[in-house]
Amino acid sequence: MKVKLIEISMAIGIVLTVMVSCLVEFKSTYDSLQENVLRMHILANSDSQEDQELKLKVRDALLESSEEIFGDCSNIDDAEAQVSQKLDLIQQIAQDVVIENGYDYTVQAELTNMQFDDRTYDSIIMPSGYYDAIRVTIGSAEGHNWWCVMYPAMCVSAVSGDTQDVVEDYFDDDTVDILENHERYELKFKCVEWLEDIYKR
């Protein structure tokens, strides 16, 4: 009986070791995903139709200026360095749109780290988590927001339908698998969130 219990304990230990190892590997890929993406987050002045439309005009202007903002960036460090140097430009582009549309709201732009929910781009799902982001606030910033992935250029590619190409060119195979098969990893996402909550407490 004692030998049987030892064998069962060893089997459970092996299973747990394999599970933890797989989870650690998954978390490493998930962490790398978060660290190599730059989001865009724009907050409207309010939820009025006019303010929401103004928010989208600011979005369009910033997306149209993405090449001017990022230049020839080859990695996330380059992208964040460019953004840090061009926050005044980003803020001015947004402020010009506000003024041109007859409003006197003040615009603020900053580079920050913040939490995002899941976001779908065509067949790709960018998972929730904490990401570095260009955060643009318009006026009181009390309205609904708009957000996307600015680097790599998934915001722009979603319009042209080239998201798949951008993802496959930028991310490694393990990360692409997570993005393309989000539902397959839902349990692992939950486990990682649970472990992170425990760590924070």
Short mmCIF file of N, CA and C in Angstrom, two decimals, residues 64-188:
data_model
loop_
_atom_site.label_atom_id
_atom_site.label_comp_id
_atom_site.label_asym_id
_atom_site.label_seq_id
_atom_site.Cartn_x
_atom_site.Cartn_y
_atom_site.Cartn_z
N GLU A 64 -2.38 58.19 -40.34
CA GLU A 64 -1.81 58.70 -41.59
C GLU A 64 -0.38 59.20 -41.40
N SER A 65 -0.05 59.56 -40.16
CA SER A 65 1.29 60.08 -39.85
C SER A 65 2.22 59.02 -39.28
N SER A 66 1.82 57.74 -39.34
CA SER A 66 2.59 56.68 -38.70
C SER A 66 4.01 56.58 -39.26
N GLU A 67 4.18 56.78 -40.56
CA GLU A 67 5.54 56.71 -41.14
C GLU A 67 6.40 57.87 -40.64
N GLU A 68 5.78 59.03 -40.50
CA GLU A 68 6.51 60.19 -39.99
C GLU A 68 6.91 59.98 -38.53
N ILE A 69 6.06 59.31 -37.78
CA ILE A 69 6.32 59.07 -36.36
C ILE A 69 7.39 58.00 -36.17
N PHE A 70 7.26 56.89 -36.90
CA PHE A 70 8.14 55.74 -36.67
C PHE A 70 9.34 55.67 -37.61
N GLY A 71 9.25 56.30 -38.77
CA GLY A 71 10.37 56.25 -39.69
C GLY A 71 10.71 54.82 -40.08
N ASP A 72 11.98 54.48 -40.02
CA ASP A 72 12.45 53.14 -40.42
C ASP A 72 12.78 52.27 -39.21
N CYS A 73 11.89 52.21 -38.27
CA CYS A 73 12.13 51.41 -37.06
C CYS A 73 12.22 49.93 -37.41
N SER A 74 13.18 49.26 -36.80
CA SER A 74 13.35 47.82 -37.07
C SER A 74 13.00 46.95 -35.87
N ASN A 75 12.73 47.56 -34.73
CA ASN A 75 12.36 46.79 -33.53
C ASN A 75 11.62 47.70 -32.55
N ILE A 76 11.14 47.12 -31.49
CA ILE A 76 10.32 47.86 -30.52
C ILE A 76 11.12 48.94 -29.81
N ASP A 77 12.40 48.71 -29.58
CA ASP A 77 13.23 49.72 -28.92
C ASP A 77 13.34 50.97 -29.78
N ASP A 78 13.55 50.76 -31.08
CA ASP A 78 13.59 51.90 -32.01
C ASP A 78 12.26 52.64 -32.01
N ALA A 79 11.17 51.88 -32.04
CA ALA A 79 9.84 52.49 -32.09
C ALA A 79 9.57 53.35 -30.86
N GLU A 80 9.90 52.83 -29.68
CA GLU A 80 9.64 53.57 -28.46
C GLU A 80 10.57 54.78 -28.34
N ALA A 81 11.80 54.64 -28.82
CA ALA A 81 12.73 55.77 -28.81
C ALA A 81 12.21 56.89 -29.71
N GLN A 82 11.71 56.51 -30.89
CA GLN A 82 11.14 57.49 -31.82
C GLN A 82 9.94 58.19 -31.20
N VAL A 83 9.06 57.41 -30.60
CA VAL A 83 7.87 57.99 -29.98
C VAL A 83 8.24 58.94 -28.86
N SER A 84 9.21 58.55 -28.03
CA SER A 84 9.64 59.41 -26.93
C SER A 84 10.14 60.76 -27.44
N GLN A 85 10.82 60.72 -28.57
CA GLN A 85 11.36 61.95 -29.16
C GLN A 85 10.29 62.76 -29.89
N LYS A 86 9.19 62.10 -30.26
CA LYS A 86 8.19 62.76 -31.09
C LYS A 86 6.83 62.92 -30.40
N LEU A 87 6.81 62.87 -29.08
CA LEU A 87 5.55 63.06 -28.36
C LEU A 87 4.95 64.43 -28.65
N ASP A 88 5.83 65.44 -28.77
CA ASP A 88 5.34 66.79 -29.10
C ASP A 88 4.69 66.81 -30.48
N LEU A 89 5.28 66.08 -31.43
CA LEU A 89 4.72 66.00 -32.77
C LEU A 89 3.36 65.30 -32.74
N ILE A 90 3.29 64.17 -32.03
CA ILE A 90 2.04 63.42 -31.91
C ILE A 90 0.95 64.31 -31.30
N GLN A 91 1.33 65.01 -30.24
CA GLN A 91 0.39 65.91 -29.56
C GLN A 91 -0.06 67.03 -30.49
N GLN A 92 0.86 67.57 -31.27
CA GLN A 92 0.53 68.67 -32.18
C GLN A 92 -0.39 68.21 -33.31
N ILE A 93 -0.13 67.01 -33.84
CA ILE A 93 -1.00 66.47 -34.90
C ILE A 93 -2.44 66.37 -34.38
N ALA A 94 -2.58 65.81 -33.18
CA ALA A 94 -3.91 65.66 -32.59
C ALA A 94 -4.54 67.01 -32.27
N GLN A 95 -3.73 67.92 -31.73
CA GLN A 95 -4.23 69.25 -31.37
C GLN A 95 -4.70 70.01 -32.61
N ASP A 96 -3.97 69.89 -33.71
CA ASP A 96 -4.35 70.56 -34.95
C ASP A 96 -5.72 70.09 -35.44
N VAL A 97 -5.97 68.78 -35.33
CA VAL A 97 -7.26 68.23 -35.74
C VAL A 97 -8.38 68.82 -34.90
N VAL A 98 -8.13 68.90 -33.59
CA VAL A 98 -9.14 69.46 -32.68
C VAL A 98 -9.47 70.90 -33.05
N ILE A 99 -8.45 71.69 -33.26
CA ILE A 99 -8.64 73.11 -33.59
C ILE A 99 -9.31 73.27 -34.96
N GLU A 100 -8.86 72.49 -35.94
CA GLU A 100 -9.43 72.57 -37.29
C GLU A 100 -10.92 72.24 -37.30
N ASN A 101 -11.35 71.46 -36.32
CA ASN A 101 -12.77 71.09 -36.24
C ASN A 101 -13.57 72.00 -35.31
N GLY A 102 -12.94 73.11 -34.90
CA GLY A 102 -13.68 74.13 -34.16
C GLY A 102 -13.79 73.93 -32.66
N TYR A 103 -12.90 73.11 -32.09
CA TYR A 103 -12.93 72.87 -30.64
C TYR A 103 -11.69 73.48 -29.97
N ASP A 104 -11.82 73.75 -28.68
CA ASP A 104 -10.69 74.32 -27.95
C ASP A 104 -10.15 73.36 -26.89
N TYR A 105 -10.46 72.05 -27.04
CA TYR A 105 -9.97 71.06 -26.08
C TYR A 105 -8.45 71.01 -26.12
N THR A 106 -7.87 70.77 -24.96
CA THR A 106 -6.42 70.57 -24.87
C THR A 106 -6.11 69.10 -25.07
N VAL A 107 -5.08 68.81 -25.84
CA VAL A 107 -4.67 67.43 -26.10
C VAL A 107 -3.37 67.14 -25.36
N GLN A 108 -3.28 65.95 -24.78
CA GLN A 108 -2.05 65.50 -24.12
C GLN A 108 -1.62 64.16 -24.72
N ALA A 109 -0.33 63.99 -24.91
CA ALA A 109 0.20 62.71 -25.42
C ALA A 109 1.32 62.24 -24.50
N GLU A 110 1.31 60.96 -24.18
CA GLU A 110 2.36 60.40 -23.32
C GLU A 110 2.63 58.95 -23.72
N LEU A 111 3.80 58.48 -23.33
CA LEU A 111 4.16 57.08 -23.50
C LEU A 111 4.03 56.42 -22.13
N THR A 112 3.17 55.42 -22.03
CA THR A 112 2.88 54.83 -20.73
C THR A 112 2.73 53.32 -20.85
N ASN A 113 2.56 52.66 -19.72
CA ASN A 113 2.28 51.22 -19.70
C ASN A 113 0.91 51.04 -19.07
N MET A 114 0.01 50.36 -19.76
CA MET A 114 -1.36 50.26 -19.26
C MET A 114 -2.00 48.94 -19.70
N GLN A 115 -3.12 48.64 -19.08
CA GLN A 115 -3.80 47.37 -19.36
C GLN A 115 -4.78 47.52 -20.52
N PHE A 116 -4.83 46.48 -21.37
CA PHE A 116 -5.75 46.42 -22.50
C PHE A 116 -6.53 45.12 -22.45
N ASP A 117 -7.74 45.16 -23.00
CA ASP A 117 -8.54 43.94 -23.16
C ASP A 117 -8.14 43.24 -24.46
N ASP A 118 -8.69 42.05 -24.69
CA ASP A 118 -8.48 41.35 -25.96
C ASP A 118 -8.93 42.25 -27.11
N ARG A 119 -8.23 42.15 -28.23
CA ARG A 119 -8.62 42.93 -29.41
C ARG A 119 -8.46 42.05 -30.65
N THR A 120 -9.51 42.00 -31.48
CA THR A 120 -9.49 41.18 -32.69
C THR A 120 -9.12 42.01 -33.91
N TYR A 121 -8.18 41.49 -34.71
CA TYR A 121 -7.81 42.08 -35.99
C TYR A 121 -7.93 40.97 -37.04
N ASP A 122 -8.98 41.06 -37.84
CA ASP A 122 -9.23 39.99 -38.81
C ASP A 122 -9.29 38.65 -38.07
N SER A 123 -8.36 37.74 -38.37
CA SER A 123 -8.37 36.43 -37.71
C SER A 123 -7.38 36.38 -36.53
N ILE A 124 -6.81 37.54 -36.19
CA ILE A 124 -5.82 37.61 -35.13
C ILE A 124 -6.45 38.19 -33.86
N ILE A 125 -6.13 37.60 -32.71
CA ILE A 125 -6.59 38.17 -31.44
C ILE A 125 -5.36 38.56 -30.61
N MET A 126 -5.23 39.86 -30.37
CA MET A 126 -4.18 40.34 -29.48
C MET A 126 -4.68 40.20 -28.05
N PRO A 127 -4.02 39.39 -27.23
CA PRO A 127 -4.54 39.09 -25.89
C PRO A 127 -4.47 40.28 -24.94
N SER A 128 -5.31 40.24 -23.93
CA SER A 128 -5.32 41.28 -22.91
C SER A 128 -3.99 41.24 -22.14
N GLY A 129 -3.69 42.34 -21.48
CA GLY A 129 -2.46 42.41 -20.70
C GLY A 129 -1.96 43.83 -20.61
N TYR A 130 -0.79 43.98 -20.01
CA TYR A 130 -0.18 45.30 -19.87
C TYR A 130 0.81 45.52 -21.01
N TYR A 131 0.61 46.62 -21.72
CA TYR A 131 1.44 46.96 -22.88
C TYR A 131 1.88 48.42 -22.79
N ASP A 132 3.05 48.71 -23.36
CA ASP A 132 3.44 50.10 -23.54
C ASP A 132 2.50 50.70 -24.58
N ALA A 133 2.16 51.98 -24.40
CA ALA A 133 1.19 52.59 -25.30
C ALA A 133 1.42 54.09 -25.44
N ILE A 134 1.08 54.59 -26.63
CA ILE A 134 0.96 56.03 -26.85
C ILE A 134 -0.45 56.38 -26.40
N ARG A 135 -0.55 57.17 -25.34
CA ARG A 135 -1.87 57.52 -24.80
C ARG A 135 -2.16 58.98 -25.13
N VAL A 136 -3.24 59.20 -25.87
CA VAL A 136 -3.64 60.54 -26.27
C VAL A 136 -4.98 60.86 -25.62
N THR A 137 -5.04 61.92 -24.85
CA THR A 137 -6.28 62.32 -24.19
C THR A 137 -6.76 63.64 -24.78
N ILE A 138 -8.05 63.71 -25.04
CA ILE A 138 -8.66 64.90 -25.63
C ILE A 138 -9.57 65.55 -24.60
N GLY A 139 -9.28 66.80 -24.27
CA GLY A 139 -10.11 67.54 -23.31
C GLY A 139 -10.21 66.84 -21.97
N SER A 140 -11.43 66.61 -21.50
CA SER A 140 -11.66 65.99 -20.19
C SER A 140 -11.38 64.49 -20.19
N ALA A 141 -11.25 63.89 -21.38
CA ALA A 141 -10.95 62.46 -21.52
C ALA A 141 -11.93 61.59 -20.74
N GLU A 142 -13.22 61.94 -20.84
CA GLU A 142 -14.25 61.19 -20.11
C GLU A 142 -15.13 60.35 -21.04
N GLY A 143 -14.75 60.29 -22.32
CA GLY A 143 -15.54 59.52 -23.28
C GLY A 143 -14.95 58.15 -23.56
N HIS A 144 -15.66 57.37 -24.36
CA HIS A 144 -15.16 56.05 -24.74
C HIS A 144 -13.85 56.17 -25.50
N ASN A 145 -13.03 55.14 -25.38
CA ASN A 145 -11.71 55.19 -26.00
C ASN A 145 -11.67 54.42 -27.32
N TRP A 146 -10.58 54.59 -28.01
CA TRP A 146 -10.26 53.80 -29.20
C TRP A 146 -8.84 53.32 -29.02
N TRP A 147 -8.57 52.06 -29.37
CA TRP A 147 -7.22 51.54 -29.18
C TRP A 147 -6.89 50.48 -30.21
N CYS A 148 -5.60 50.34 -30.47
CA CYS A 148 -5.14 49.36 -31.44
C CYS A 148 -3.65 49.12 -31.23
N VAL A 149 -3.05 48.32 -32.11
CA VAL A 149 -1.61 48.08 -32.08
C VAL A 149 -0.95 48.99 -33.11
N MET A 150 -0.13 49.91 -32.61
CA MET A 150 0.52 50.88 -33.50
C MET A 150 1.83 50.32 -34.05
N TYR A 151 2.53 49.52 -33.25
CA TYR A 151 3.78 48.88 -33.72
C TYR A 151 3.85 47.46 -33.19
N PRO A 152 3.93 46.45 -34.06
CA PRO A 152 3.94 46.55 -35.52
C PRO A 152 2.64 47.16 -36.04
N ALA A 153 2.62 47.57 -37.28
CA ALA A 153 1.54 48.41 -37.81
C ALA A 153 0.24 47.65 -38.06
N MET A 154 -0.34 47.08 -37.00
CA MET A 154 -1.59 46.34 -37.15
C MET A 154 -2.78 47.27 -37.30
N CYS A 155 -2.68 48.50 -36.76
CA CYS A 155 -3.75 49.49 -36.97
C CYS A 155 -3.94 49.74 -38.45
N VAL A 156 -2.84 50.03 -39.13
CA VAL A 156 -2.87 50.37 -40.55
C VAL A 156 -3.18 49.14 -41.40
N SER A 157 -2.56 48.02 -41.07
CA SER A 157 -2.74 46.82 -41.89
C SER A 157 -4.15 46.27 -41.80
N ALA A 158 -4.85 46.53 -40.67
CA ALA A 158 -6.23 46.05 -40.53
C ALA A 158 -7.13 46.69 -41.58
N VAL A 159 -6.82 47.93 -41.96
CA VAL A 159 -7.61 48.64 -42.97
C VAL A 159 -7.42 48.00 -44.34
N SER A 160 -6.20 47.61 -44.66
CA SER A 160 -5.89 47.04 -45.97
C SER A 160 -6.03 45.52 -46.02
N GLY A 161 -6.26 44.91 -44.86
CA GLY A 161 -6.41 43.45 -44.81
C GLY A 161 -5.10 42.70 -44.81
N ASP A 162 -4.00 43.38 -44.47
CA ASP A 162 -2.68 42.75 -44.49
C ASP A 162 -2.18 42.35 -43.10
N THR A 163 -3.08 42.27 -42.14
CA THR A 163 -2.68 41.98 -40.76
C THR A 163 -1.90 40.69 -40.65
N GLN A 164 -2.35 39.66 -41.34
CA GLN A 164 -1.70 38.35 -41.28
C GLN A 164 -0.23 38.46 -41.68
N ASP A 165 0.04 39.18 -42.76
CA ASP A 165 1.42 39.33 -43.24
C ASP A 165 2.27 40.07 -42.22
N VAL A 166 1.72 41.13 -41.64
CA VAL A 166 2.46 41.92 -40.63
C VAL A 166 2.81 41.05 -39.43
N VAL A 167 1.84 40.27 -38.97
CA VAL A 167 2.05 39.41 -37.80
C VAL A 167 3.11 38.36 -38.08
N GLU A 168 3.01 37.69 -39.23
CA GLU A 168 3.95 36.61 -39.54
C GLU A 168 5.36 37.13 -39.80
N ASP A 169 5.47 38.35 -40.30
CA ASP A 169 6.80 38.94 -40.55
C ASP A 169 7.46 39.39 -39.25
N TYR A 170 6.67 39.79 -38.28
CA TYR A 170 7.21 40.44 -37.06
C TYR A 170 7.43 39.46 -35.91
N PHE A 171 6.49 38.55 -35.68
CA PHE A 171 6.54 37.66 -34.51
C PHE A 171 7.13 36.29 -34.86
N ASP A 172 7.66 35.61 -33.83
CA ASP A 172 8.15 34.25 -34.05
C ASP A 172 6.97 33.28 -34.13
N ASP A 173 7.26 32.03 -34.48
CA ASP A 173 6.20 31.04 -34.74
C ASP A 173 5.33 30.78 -33.51
N ASP A 174 5.95 30.71 -32.32
CA ASP A 174 5.18 30.44 -31.11
C ASP A 174 4.19 31.56 -30.82
N THR A 175 4.63 32.80 -31.02
CA THR A 175 3.76 33.94 -30.78
C THR A 175 2.64 34.00 -31.81
N VAL A 176 2.98 33.73 -33.07
CA VAL A 176 1.96 33.71 -34.13
C VAL A 176 0.89 32.67 -33.82
N ASP A 177 1.29 31.53 -33.30
CA ASP A 177 0.34 30.48 -32.95
C ASP A 177 -0.62 30.95 -31.87
N ILE A 178 -0.11 31.68 -30.88
CA ILE A 178 -0.96 32.22 -29.82
C ILE A 178 -1.96 33.23 -30.39
N LEU A 179 -1.48 34.08 -31.29
CA LEU A 179 -2.34 35.12 -31.86
C LEU A 179 -3.40 34.54 -32.78
N GLU A 180 -3.05 33.49 -33.50
CA GLU A 180 -3.98 32.91 -34.47
C GLU A 180 -4.92 31.89 -33.83
N ASN A 181 -4.53 31.31 -32.70
CA ASN A 181 -5.32 30.25 -32.07
C ASN A 181 -5.58 30.57 -30.60
N HIS A 182 -6.10 31.75 -30.38
CA HIS A 182 -6.30 32.26 -29.02
C HIS A 182 -7.12 31.31 -28.16
N GLU A 183 -8.18 30.74 -28.74
CA GLU A 183 -9.08 29.88 -27.97
C GLU A 183 -8.36 28.64 -27.44
N ARG A 184 -7.33 28.19 -28.14
CA ARG A 184 -6.58 27.01 -27.72
C ARG A 184 -5.79 27.28 -26.43
N TYR A 185 -5.52 28.54 -26.17
CA TYR A 185 -4.67 28.91 -25.03
C TYR A 185 -5.43 29.60 -23.90
N GLU A 186 -6.76 29.58 -23.96
CA GLU A 186 -7.55 30.31 -22.98
C GLU A 186 -7.26 29.86 -21.56
N LEU A 187 -7.13 28.55 -21.34
CA LEU A 187 -6.85 28.04 -20.01
C LEU A 187 -5.50 28.53 -19.51
N LYS A 188 -4.49 28.53 -20.39
CA LYS A 188 -3.17 29.00 -20.01
C LYS A 188 -3.19 30.49 -19.69
#
